[in-house]
Tab-separated table of C-alpha atoms and ligand atoms in Angstrom:
chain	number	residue	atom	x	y	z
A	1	UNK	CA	18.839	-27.740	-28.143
A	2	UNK	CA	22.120	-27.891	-29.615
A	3	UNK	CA	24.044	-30.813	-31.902
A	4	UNK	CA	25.904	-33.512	-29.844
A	5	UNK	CA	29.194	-32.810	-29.578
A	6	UNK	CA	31.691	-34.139	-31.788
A	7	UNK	CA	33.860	-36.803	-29.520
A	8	UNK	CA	30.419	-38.112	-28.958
A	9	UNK	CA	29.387	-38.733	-32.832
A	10	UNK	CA	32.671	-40.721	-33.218
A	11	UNK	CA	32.147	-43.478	-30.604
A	12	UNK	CA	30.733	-46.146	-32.822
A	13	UNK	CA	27.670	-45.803	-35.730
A	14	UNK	CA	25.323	-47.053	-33.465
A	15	UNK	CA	25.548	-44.783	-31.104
A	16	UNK	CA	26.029	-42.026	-33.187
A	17	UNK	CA	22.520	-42.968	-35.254
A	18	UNK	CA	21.085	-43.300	-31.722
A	19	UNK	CA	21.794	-39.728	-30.756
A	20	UNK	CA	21.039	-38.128	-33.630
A	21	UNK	CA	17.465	-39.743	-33.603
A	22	UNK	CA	17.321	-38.446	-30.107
A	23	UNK	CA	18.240	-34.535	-31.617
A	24	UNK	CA	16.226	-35.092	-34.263
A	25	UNK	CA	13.215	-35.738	-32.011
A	26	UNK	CA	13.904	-33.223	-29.546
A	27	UNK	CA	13.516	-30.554	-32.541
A	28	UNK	CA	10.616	-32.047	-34.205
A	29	UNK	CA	8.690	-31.975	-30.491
A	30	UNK	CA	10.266	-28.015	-30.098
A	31	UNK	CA	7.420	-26.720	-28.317
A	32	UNK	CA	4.903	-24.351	-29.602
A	33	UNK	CA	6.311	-20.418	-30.013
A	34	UNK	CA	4.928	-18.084	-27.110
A	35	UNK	CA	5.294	-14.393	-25.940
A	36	UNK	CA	5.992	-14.355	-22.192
A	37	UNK	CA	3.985	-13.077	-21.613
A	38	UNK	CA	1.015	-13.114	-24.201
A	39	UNK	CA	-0.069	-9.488	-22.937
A	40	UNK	CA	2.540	-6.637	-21.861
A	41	UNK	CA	1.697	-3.827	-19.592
A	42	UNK	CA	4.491	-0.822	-19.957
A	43	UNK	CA	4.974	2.619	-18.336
A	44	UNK	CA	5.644	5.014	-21.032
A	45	UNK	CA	9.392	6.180	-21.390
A	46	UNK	CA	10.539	2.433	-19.764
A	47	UNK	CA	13.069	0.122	-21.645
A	48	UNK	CA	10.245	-3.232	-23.077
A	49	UNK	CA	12.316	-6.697	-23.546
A	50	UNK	CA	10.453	-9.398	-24.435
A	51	UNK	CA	11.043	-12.564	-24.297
A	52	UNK	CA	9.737	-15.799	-26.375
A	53	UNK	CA	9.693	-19.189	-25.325
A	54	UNK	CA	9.796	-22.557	-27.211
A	55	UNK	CA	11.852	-21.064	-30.088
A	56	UNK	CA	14.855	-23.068	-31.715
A	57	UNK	CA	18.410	-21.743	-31.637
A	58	UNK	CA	21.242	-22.455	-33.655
A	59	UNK	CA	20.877	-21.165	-37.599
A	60	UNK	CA	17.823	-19.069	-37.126
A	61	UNK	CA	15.955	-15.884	-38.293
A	62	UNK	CA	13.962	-14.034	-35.690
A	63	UNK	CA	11.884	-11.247	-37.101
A	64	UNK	CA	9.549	-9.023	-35.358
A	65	UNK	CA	6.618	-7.186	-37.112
A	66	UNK	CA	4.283	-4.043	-36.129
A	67	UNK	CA	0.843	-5.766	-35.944
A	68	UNK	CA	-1.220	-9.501	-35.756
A	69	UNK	CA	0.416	-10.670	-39.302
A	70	UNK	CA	4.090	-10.937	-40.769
A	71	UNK	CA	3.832	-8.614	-43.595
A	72	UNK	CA	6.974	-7.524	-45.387
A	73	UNK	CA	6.153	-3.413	-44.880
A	74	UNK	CA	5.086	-3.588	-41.374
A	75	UNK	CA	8.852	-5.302	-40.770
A	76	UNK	CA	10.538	-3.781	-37.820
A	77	UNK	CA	13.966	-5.458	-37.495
A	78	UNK	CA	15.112	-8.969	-38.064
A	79	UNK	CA	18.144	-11.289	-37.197
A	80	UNK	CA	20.021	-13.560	-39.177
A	81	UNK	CA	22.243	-15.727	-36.866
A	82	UNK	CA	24.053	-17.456	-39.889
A	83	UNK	CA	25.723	-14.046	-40.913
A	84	UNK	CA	25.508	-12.147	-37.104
A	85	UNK	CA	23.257	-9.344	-39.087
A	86	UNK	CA	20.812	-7.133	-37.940
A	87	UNK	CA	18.275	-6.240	-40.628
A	88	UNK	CA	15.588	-3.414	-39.655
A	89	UNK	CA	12.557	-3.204	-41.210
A	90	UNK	CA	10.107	-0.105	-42.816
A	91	UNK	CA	8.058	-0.119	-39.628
A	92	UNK	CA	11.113	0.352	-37.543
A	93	UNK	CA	11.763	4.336	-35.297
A	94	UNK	CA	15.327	3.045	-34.379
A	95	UNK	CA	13.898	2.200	-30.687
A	96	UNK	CA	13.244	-1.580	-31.895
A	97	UNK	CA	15.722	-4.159	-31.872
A	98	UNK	CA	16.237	-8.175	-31.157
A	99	UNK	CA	18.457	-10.031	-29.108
A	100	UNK	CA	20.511	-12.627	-30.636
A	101	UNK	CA	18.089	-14.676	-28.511
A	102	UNK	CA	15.139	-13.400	-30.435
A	103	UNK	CA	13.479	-10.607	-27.880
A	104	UNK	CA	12.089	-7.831	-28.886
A	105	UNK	CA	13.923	-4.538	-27.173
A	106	UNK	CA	12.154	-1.336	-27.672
A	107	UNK	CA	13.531	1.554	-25.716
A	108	UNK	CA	11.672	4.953	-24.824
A	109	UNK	CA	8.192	3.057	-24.961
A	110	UNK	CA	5.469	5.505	-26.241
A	111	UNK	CA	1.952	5.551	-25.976
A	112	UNK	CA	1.822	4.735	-29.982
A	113	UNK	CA	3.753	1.354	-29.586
A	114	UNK	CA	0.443	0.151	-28.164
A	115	UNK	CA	-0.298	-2.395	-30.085
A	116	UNK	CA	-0.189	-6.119	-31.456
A	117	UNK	CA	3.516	-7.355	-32.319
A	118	UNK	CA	4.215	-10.852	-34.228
A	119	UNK	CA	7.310	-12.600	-33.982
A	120	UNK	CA	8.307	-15.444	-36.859
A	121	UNK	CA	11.313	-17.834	-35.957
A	122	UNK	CA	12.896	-19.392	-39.033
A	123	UNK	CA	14.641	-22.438	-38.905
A	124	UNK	CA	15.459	-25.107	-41.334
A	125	UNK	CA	12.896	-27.090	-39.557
A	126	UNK	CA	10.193	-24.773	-41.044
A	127	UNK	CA	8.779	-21.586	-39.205
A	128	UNK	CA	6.965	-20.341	-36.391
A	129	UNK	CA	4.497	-17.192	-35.363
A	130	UNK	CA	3.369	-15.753	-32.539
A	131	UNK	CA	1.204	-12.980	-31.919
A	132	UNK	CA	1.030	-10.846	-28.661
A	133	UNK	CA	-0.281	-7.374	-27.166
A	134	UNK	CA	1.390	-4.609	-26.054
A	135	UNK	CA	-0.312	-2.489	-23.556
A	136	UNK	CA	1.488	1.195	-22.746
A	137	UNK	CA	0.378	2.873	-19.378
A	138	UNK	CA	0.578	6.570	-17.998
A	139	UNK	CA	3.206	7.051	-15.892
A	140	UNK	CA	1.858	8.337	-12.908
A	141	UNK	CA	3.324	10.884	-10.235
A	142	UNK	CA	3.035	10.867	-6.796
A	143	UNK	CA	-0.943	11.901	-5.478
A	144	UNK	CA	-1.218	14.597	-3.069
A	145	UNK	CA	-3.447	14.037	0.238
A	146	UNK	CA	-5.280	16.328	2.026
A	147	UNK	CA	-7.406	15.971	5.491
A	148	UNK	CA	-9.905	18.362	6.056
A	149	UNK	CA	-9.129	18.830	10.088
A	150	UNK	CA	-6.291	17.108	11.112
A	151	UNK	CA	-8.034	17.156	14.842
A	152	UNK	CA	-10.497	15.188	15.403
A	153	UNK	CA	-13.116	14.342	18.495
A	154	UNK	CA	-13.429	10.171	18.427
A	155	UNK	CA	-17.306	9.173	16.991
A	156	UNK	CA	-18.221	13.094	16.488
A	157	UNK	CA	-16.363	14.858	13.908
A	158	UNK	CA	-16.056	13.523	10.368
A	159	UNK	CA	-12.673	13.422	8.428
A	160	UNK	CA	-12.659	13.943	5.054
A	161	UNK	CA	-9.317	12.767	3.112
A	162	UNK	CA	-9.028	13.882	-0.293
A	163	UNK	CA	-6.761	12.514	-3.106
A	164	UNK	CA	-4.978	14.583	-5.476
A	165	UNK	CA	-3.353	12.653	-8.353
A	166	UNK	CA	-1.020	14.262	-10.428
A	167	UNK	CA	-1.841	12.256	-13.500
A	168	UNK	CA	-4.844	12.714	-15.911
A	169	UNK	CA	-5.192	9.169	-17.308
A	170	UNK	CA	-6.663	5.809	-16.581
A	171	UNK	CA	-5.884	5.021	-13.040
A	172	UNK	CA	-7.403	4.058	-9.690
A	173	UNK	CA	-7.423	4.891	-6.616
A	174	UNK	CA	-6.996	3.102	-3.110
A	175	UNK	CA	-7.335	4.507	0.693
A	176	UNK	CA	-5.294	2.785	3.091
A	177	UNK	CA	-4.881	3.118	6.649
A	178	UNK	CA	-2.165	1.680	9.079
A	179	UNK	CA	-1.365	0.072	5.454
A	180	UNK	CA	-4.284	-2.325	4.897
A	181	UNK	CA	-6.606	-1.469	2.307
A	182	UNK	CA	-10.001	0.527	2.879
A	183	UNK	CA	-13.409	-0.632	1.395
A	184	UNK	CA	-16.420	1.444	2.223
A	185	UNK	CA	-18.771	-0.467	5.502
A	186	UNK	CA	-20.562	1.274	8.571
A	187	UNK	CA	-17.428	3.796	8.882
A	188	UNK	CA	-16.041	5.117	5.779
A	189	UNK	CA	-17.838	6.097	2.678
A	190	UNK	CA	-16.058	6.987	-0.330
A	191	UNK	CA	-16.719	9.495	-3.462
A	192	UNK	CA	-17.712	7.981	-6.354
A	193	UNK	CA	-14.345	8.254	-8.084
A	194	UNK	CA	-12.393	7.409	-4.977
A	195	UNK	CA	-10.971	10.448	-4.461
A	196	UNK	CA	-12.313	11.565	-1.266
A	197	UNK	CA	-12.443	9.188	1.577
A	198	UNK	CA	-14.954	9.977	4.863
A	199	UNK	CA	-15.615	8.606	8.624
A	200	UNK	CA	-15.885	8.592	12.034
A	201	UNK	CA	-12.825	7.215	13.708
A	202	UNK	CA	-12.126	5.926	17.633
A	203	UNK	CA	-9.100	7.206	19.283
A	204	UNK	CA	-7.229	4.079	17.771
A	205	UNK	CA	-7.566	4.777	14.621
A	206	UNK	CA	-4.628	7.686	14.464
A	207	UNK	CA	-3.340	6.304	10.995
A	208	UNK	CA	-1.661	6.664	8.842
A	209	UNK	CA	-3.405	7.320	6.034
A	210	UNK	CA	-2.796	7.417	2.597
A	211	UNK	CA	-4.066	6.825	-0.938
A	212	UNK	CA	-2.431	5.163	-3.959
A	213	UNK	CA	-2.875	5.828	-7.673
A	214	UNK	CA	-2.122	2.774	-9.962
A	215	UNK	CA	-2.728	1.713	-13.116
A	216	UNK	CA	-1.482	-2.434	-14.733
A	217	UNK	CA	1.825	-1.166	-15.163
A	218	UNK	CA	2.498	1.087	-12.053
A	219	UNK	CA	1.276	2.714	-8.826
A	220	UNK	CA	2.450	5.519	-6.146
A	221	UNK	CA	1.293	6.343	-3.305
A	222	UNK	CA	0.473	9.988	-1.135
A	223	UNK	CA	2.368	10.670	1.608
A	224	UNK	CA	1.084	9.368	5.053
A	225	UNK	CA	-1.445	11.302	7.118
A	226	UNK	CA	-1.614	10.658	10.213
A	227	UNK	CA	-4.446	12.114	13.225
A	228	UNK	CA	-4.658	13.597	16.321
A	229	UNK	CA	-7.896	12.311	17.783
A	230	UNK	CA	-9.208	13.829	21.583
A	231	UNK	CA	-11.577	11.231	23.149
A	232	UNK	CA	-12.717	10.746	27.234
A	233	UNK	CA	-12.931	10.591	30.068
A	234	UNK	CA	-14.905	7.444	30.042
A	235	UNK	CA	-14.797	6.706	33.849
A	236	UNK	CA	-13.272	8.464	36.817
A	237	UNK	CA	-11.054	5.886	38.844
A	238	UNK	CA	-10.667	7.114	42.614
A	239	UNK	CA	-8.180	5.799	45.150
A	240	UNK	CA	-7.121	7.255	48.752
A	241	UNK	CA	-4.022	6.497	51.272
A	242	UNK	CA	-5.621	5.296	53.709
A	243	UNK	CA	-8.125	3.103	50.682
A	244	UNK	CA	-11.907	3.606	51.325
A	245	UNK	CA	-14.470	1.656	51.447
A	246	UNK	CA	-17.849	2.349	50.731
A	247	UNK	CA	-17.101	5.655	49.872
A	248	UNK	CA	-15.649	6.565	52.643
A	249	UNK	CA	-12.070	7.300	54.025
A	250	UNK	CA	-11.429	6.397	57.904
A	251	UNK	CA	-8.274	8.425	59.184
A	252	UNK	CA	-6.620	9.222	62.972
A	253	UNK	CA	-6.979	13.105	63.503
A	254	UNK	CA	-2.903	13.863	63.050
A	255	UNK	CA	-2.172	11.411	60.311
A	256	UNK	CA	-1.920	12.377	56.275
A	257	UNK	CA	-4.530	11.450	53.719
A	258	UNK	CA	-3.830	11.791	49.931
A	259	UNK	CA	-6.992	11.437	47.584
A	260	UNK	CA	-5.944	10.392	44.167
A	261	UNK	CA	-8.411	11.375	40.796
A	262	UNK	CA	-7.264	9.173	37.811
A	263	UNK	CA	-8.530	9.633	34.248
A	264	UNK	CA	-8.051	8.841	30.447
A	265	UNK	CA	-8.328	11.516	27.994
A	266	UNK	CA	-6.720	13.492	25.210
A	267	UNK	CA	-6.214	16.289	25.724
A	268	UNK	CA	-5.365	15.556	29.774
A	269	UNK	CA	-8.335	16.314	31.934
A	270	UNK	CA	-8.355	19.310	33.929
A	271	UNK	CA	-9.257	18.867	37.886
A	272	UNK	CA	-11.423	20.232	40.547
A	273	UNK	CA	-12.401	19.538	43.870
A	274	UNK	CA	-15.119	20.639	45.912
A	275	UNK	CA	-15.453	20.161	49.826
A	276	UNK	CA	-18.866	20.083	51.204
A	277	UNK	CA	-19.885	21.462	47.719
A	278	UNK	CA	-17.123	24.596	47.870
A	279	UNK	CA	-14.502	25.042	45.855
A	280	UNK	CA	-10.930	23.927	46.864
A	281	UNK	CA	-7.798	25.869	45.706
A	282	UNK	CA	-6.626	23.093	44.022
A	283	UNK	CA	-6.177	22.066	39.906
A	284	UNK	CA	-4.085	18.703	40.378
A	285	UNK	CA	-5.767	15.168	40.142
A	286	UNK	CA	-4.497	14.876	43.477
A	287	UNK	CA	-5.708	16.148	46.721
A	288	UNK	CA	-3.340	15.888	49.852
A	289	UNK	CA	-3.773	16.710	53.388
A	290	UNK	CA	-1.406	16.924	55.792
A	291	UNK	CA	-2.024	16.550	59.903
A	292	UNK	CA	-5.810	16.018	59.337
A	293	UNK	CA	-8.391	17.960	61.927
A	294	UNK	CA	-11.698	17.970	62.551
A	295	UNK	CA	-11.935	21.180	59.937
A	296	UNK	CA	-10.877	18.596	57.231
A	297	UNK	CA	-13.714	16.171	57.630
A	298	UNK	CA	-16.046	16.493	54.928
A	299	UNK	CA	-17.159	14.916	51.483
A	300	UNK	CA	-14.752	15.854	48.391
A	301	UNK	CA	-15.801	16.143	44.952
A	302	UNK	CA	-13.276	15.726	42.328
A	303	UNK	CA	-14.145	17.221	39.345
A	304	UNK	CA	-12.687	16.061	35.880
A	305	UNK	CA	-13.003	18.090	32.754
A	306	UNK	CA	-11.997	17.357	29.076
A	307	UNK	CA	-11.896	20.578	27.411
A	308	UNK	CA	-12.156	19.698	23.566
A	309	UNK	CA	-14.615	17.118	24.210
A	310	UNK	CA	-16.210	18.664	26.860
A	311	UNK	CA	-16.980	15.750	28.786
A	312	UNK	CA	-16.891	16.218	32.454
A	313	UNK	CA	-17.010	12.985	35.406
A	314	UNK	CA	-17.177	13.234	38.569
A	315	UNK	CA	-16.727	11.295	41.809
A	316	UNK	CA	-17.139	11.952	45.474
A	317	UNK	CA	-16.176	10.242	48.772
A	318	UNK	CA	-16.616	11.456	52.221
A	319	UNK	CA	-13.432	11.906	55.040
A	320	UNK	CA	-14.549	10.890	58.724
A	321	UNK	CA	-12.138	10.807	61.565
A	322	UNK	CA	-11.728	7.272	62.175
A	323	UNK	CA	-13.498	5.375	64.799
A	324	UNK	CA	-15.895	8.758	64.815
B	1	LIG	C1	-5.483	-8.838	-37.422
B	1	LIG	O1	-6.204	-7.747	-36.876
B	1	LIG	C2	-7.174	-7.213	-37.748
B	1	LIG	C3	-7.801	-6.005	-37.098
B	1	LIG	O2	-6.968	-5.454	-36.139
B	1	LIG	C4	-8.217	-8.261	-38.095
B	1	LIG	O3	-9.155	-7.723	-38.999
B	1	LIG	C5	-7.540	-9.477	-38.686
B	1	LIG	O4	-8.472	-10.509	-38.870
B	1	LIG	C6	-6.426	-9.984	-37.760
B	1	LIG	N1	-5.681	-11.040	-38.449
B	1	LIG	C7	-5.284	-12.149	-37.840
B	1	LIG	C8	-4.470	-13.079	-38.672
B	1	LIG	O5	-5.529	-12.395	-36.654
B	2	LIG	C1	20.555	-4.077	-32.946
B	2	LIG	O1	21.532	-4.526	-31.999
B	2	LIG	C2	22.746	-4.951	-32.613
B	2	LIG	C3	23.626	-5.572	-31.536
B	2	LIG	O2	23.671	-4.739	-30.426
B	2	LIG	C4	23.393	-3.803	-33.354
B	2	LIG	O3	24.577	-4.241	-33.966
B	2	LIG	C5	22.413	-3.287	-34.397
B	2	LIG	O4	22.938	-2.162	-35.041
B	2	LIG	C6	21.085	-2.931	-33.790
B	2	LIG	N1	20.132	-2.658	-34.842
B	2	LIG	C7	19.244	-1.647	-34.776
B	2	LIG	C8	18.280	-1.580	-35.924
B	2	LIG	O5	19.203	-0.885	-33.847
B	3	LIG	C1	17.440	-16.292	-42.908
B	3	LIG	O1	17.414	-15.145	-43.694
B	3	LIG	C2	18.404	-15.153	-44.712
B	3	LIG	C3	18.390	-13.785	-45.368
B	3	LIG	O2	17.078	-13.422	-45.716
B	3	LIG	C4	18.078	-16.298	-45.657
B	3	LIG	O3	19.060	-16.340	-46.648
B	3	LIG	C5	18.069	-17.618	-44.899
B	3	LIG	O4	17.657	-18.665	-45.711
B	3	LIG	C6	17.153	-17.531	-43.716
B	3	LIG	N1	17.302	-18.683	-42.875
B	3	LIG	C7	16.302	-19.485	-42.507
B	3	LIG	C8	16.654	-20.616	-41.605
B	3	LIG	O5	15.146	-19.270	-42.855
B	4	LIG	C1	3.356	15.974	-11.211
B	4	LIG	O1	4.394	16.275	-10.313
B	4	LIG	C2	5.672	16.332	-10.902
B	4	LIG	C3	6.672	16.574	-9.802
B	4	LIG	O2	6.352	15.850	-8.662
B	4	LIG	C4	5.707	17.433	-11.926
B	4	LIG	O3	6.951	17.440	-12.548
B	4	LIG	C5	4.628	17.191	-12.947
B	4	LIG	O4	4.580	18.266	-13.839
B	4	LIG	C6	3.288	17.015	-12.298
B	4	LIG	N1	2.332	16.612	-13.320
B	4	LIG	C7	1.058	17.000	-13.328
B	4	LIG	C8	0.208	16.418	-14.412
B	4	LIG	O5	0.618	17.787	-12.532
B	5	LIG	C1	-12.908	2.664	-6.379
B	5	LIG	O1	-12.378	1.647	-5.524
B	5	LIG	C2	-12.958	0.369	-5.703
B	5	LIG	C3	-12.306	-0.569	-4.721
B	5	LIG	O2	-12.112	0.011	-3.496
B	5	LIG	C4	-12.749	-0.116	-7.116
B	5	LIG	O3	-13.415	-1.332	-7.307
B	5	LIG	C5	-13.270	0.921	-8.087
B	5	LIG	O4	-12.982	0.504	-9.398
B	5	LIG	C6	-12.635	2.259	-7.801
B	5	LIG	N1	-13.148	3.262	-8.717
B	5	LIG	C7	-12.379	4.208	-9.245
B	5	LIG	C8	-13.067	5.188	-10.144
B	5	LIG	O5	-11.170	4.296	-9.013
B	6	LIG	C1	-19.021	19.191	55.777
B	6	LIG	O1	-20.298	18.681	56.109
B	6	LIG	C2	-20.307	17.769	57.182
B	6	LIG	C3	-21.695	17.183	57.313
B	6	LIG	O2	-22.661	18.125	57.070
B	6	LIG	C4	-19.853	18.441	58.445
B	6	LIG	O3	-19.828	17.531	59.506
B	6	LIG	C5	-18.461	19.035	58.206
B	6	LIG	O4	-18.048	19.749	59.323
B	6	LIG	C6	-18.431	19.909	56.976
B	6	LIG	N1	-17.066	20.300	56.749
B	6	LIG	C7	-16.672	21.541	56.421
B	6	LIG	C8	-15.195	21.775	56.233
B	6	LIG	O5	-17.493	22.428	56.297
């Protein structure tokens, strides 16, 4: 709040009495003196301002003070706006300063500067106090993640992640995967200090991973981790040119007839195909024939094998020369 200006206290007494009962009351109802905020979380080595709020300007004192009380020897540095001088105190390391607005600065925060700070605010009004805390925090380094197989068969293997923060301090730690936190439930479980992280996953669950050290004042995270997971064949989908029907393929003696095999895995499934239970020369998911005799009736087996998860599907139809 500042003085009304001076064209404005010349135009007439009444007016003039009028506004100054107006300043007057706007500095008796100056609202109470806070630290914004009451509680300060800091990374060690950061640059602190802090700011108060509800404090009167114009001819002012602002002094800040190591501690809950303002006593003289635990003075860090102090402001008189009257003569634009900087006092500083017994208490202060040359880090601590105040704006001409009253906030604290402390530069190169250290672990030590944990502590409570009080500010008072002189005024010719009469003075104000405030008390606040200031909290200083590790600064922590970026964690290290490891996976114990970076392979993984979907619902058998278990995948361990492990967390490796570079800090020794007070922090936490967080899993995350495709960026949304993880909480232990029917799939992961988690060491009891977070570090390592362990499930079962489904082939949609490829990542990334990652975990995140944090503390009140700061947090990094690993880098991601992401999975290769083999899974399948769950079914064996079979189509023919000419189509079957009930299992069976009609053709003219002459014509071509392609047999297709179609699966989902990872890895790829590898193929084989039987005739009349004996094997066929052939490793593709598709069989072809071309000018079909009477040699090629039969049934055919096609055989499909994932070789990580070892699951192996089969399906069969039978070749008949049509109208036979
Ligand atoms: C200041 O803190 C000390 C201990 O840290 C406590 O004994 C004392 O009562 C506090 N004083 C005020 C004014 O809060
Ligand atoms: C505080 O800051 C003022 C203005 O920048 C400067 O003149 C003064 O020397 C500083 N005082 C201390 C104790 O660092
Ligand atoms: C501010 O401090 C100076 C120097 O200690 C003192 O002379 C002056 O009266 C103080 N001002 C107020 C408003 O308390
Ligand atoms: C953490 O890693 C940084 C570099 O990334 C290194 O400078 C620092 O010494 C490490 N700290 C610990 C506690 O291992
Ligand atoms: C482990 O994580 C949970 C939340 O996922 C948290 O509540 C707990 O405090 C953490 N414990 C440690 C030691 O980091
Ligand atoms: C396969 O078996 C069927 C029925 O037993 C038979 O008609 C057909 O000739 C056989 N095909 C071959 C190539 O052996």
């Amino acid at each position: 709040m500042k003085p009304p200006s001076e064209p404005l206290l010349r135009a007439g007494s009444y007016c003039k009495r009028f506004l100054l009962t107006a300043y007057l009351l706007a500095s008796m109802t100056t609202s109470e003196l806070i630290l914004v905020p009451e509680y300060l979380n800091k990374v060690q080595g950061d640059t602190l301002s802090w700011r108060i709020h509800g404090a009167p300007t114009g001819d002012v004192n602002y002094t800040w003070y190591r501690g809950n009380e303002s006593i003289e020897g635990k003075m860090l540095v102090s402001y008189i706006s009257s003569l634009l001088s900087w006092i500083p105190g017994p208490e202060n390391t040359g880090r601590e300063n105040v704006t001409d607005r009253g906030f604290l600065r402390i530069t190169e925060v250290e672990f030590s500067d944990t502590g409570n700070y009080t500010v008072v605010v002189a005024s010719p009004e009469g003075s104000q106090e405030a008390t606040g805390w200031i909290q200083v925090w590790e600064k922590l380094f970026q964690p290290d993640i490891t996976v114990s197989q970076a392979a993984v068969v979907e619902y058998v293997d278990i995948v361990n992640f492990t967390c490796h923060p570079n800090n020794t301090g007070d922090f936490q730690i967080q899993w995350y995967y495709s960026y949304v936190p993880v909480s232990e439930d029917y799939q992961w479980s988690l060491s009891s200090d977070n570090r390592t992280l362990s499930g079962w996953v489904s082939r949609f669950h490829h990542g990334p991973y990652y975990c995140q050290v944090s503390n009140p004042a700061n947090s990094q995270r690993s880098a991601l981790q992401n999975l290769q997971i083999y899974y399948g064949p769950d079914s064996i989908d079979m189509s023919s040119i000419p189509f079957f029907y009930l299992g069976t393929i009609n053709a003219k003696l002459g014509s071509d007839v392609t047999v297709y095999c179609q699966t989902t895995a990872q890895p790829p499934c590898l193929y084989r195909w039987l005739l009349n239970d004996t094997a066929l020369d052939v490793t593709n998911s598709t069989f072809s024939i071309r000018t079909m005799s009477w040699g090629d009736v039969g049934t055919y087996r096609c055989i499909a094998e994932n070789p990580t998860t070892q699951v192996v599907l089969y399906s069969t139809v039978t070749l008949q020369v049509h109208g036979d």
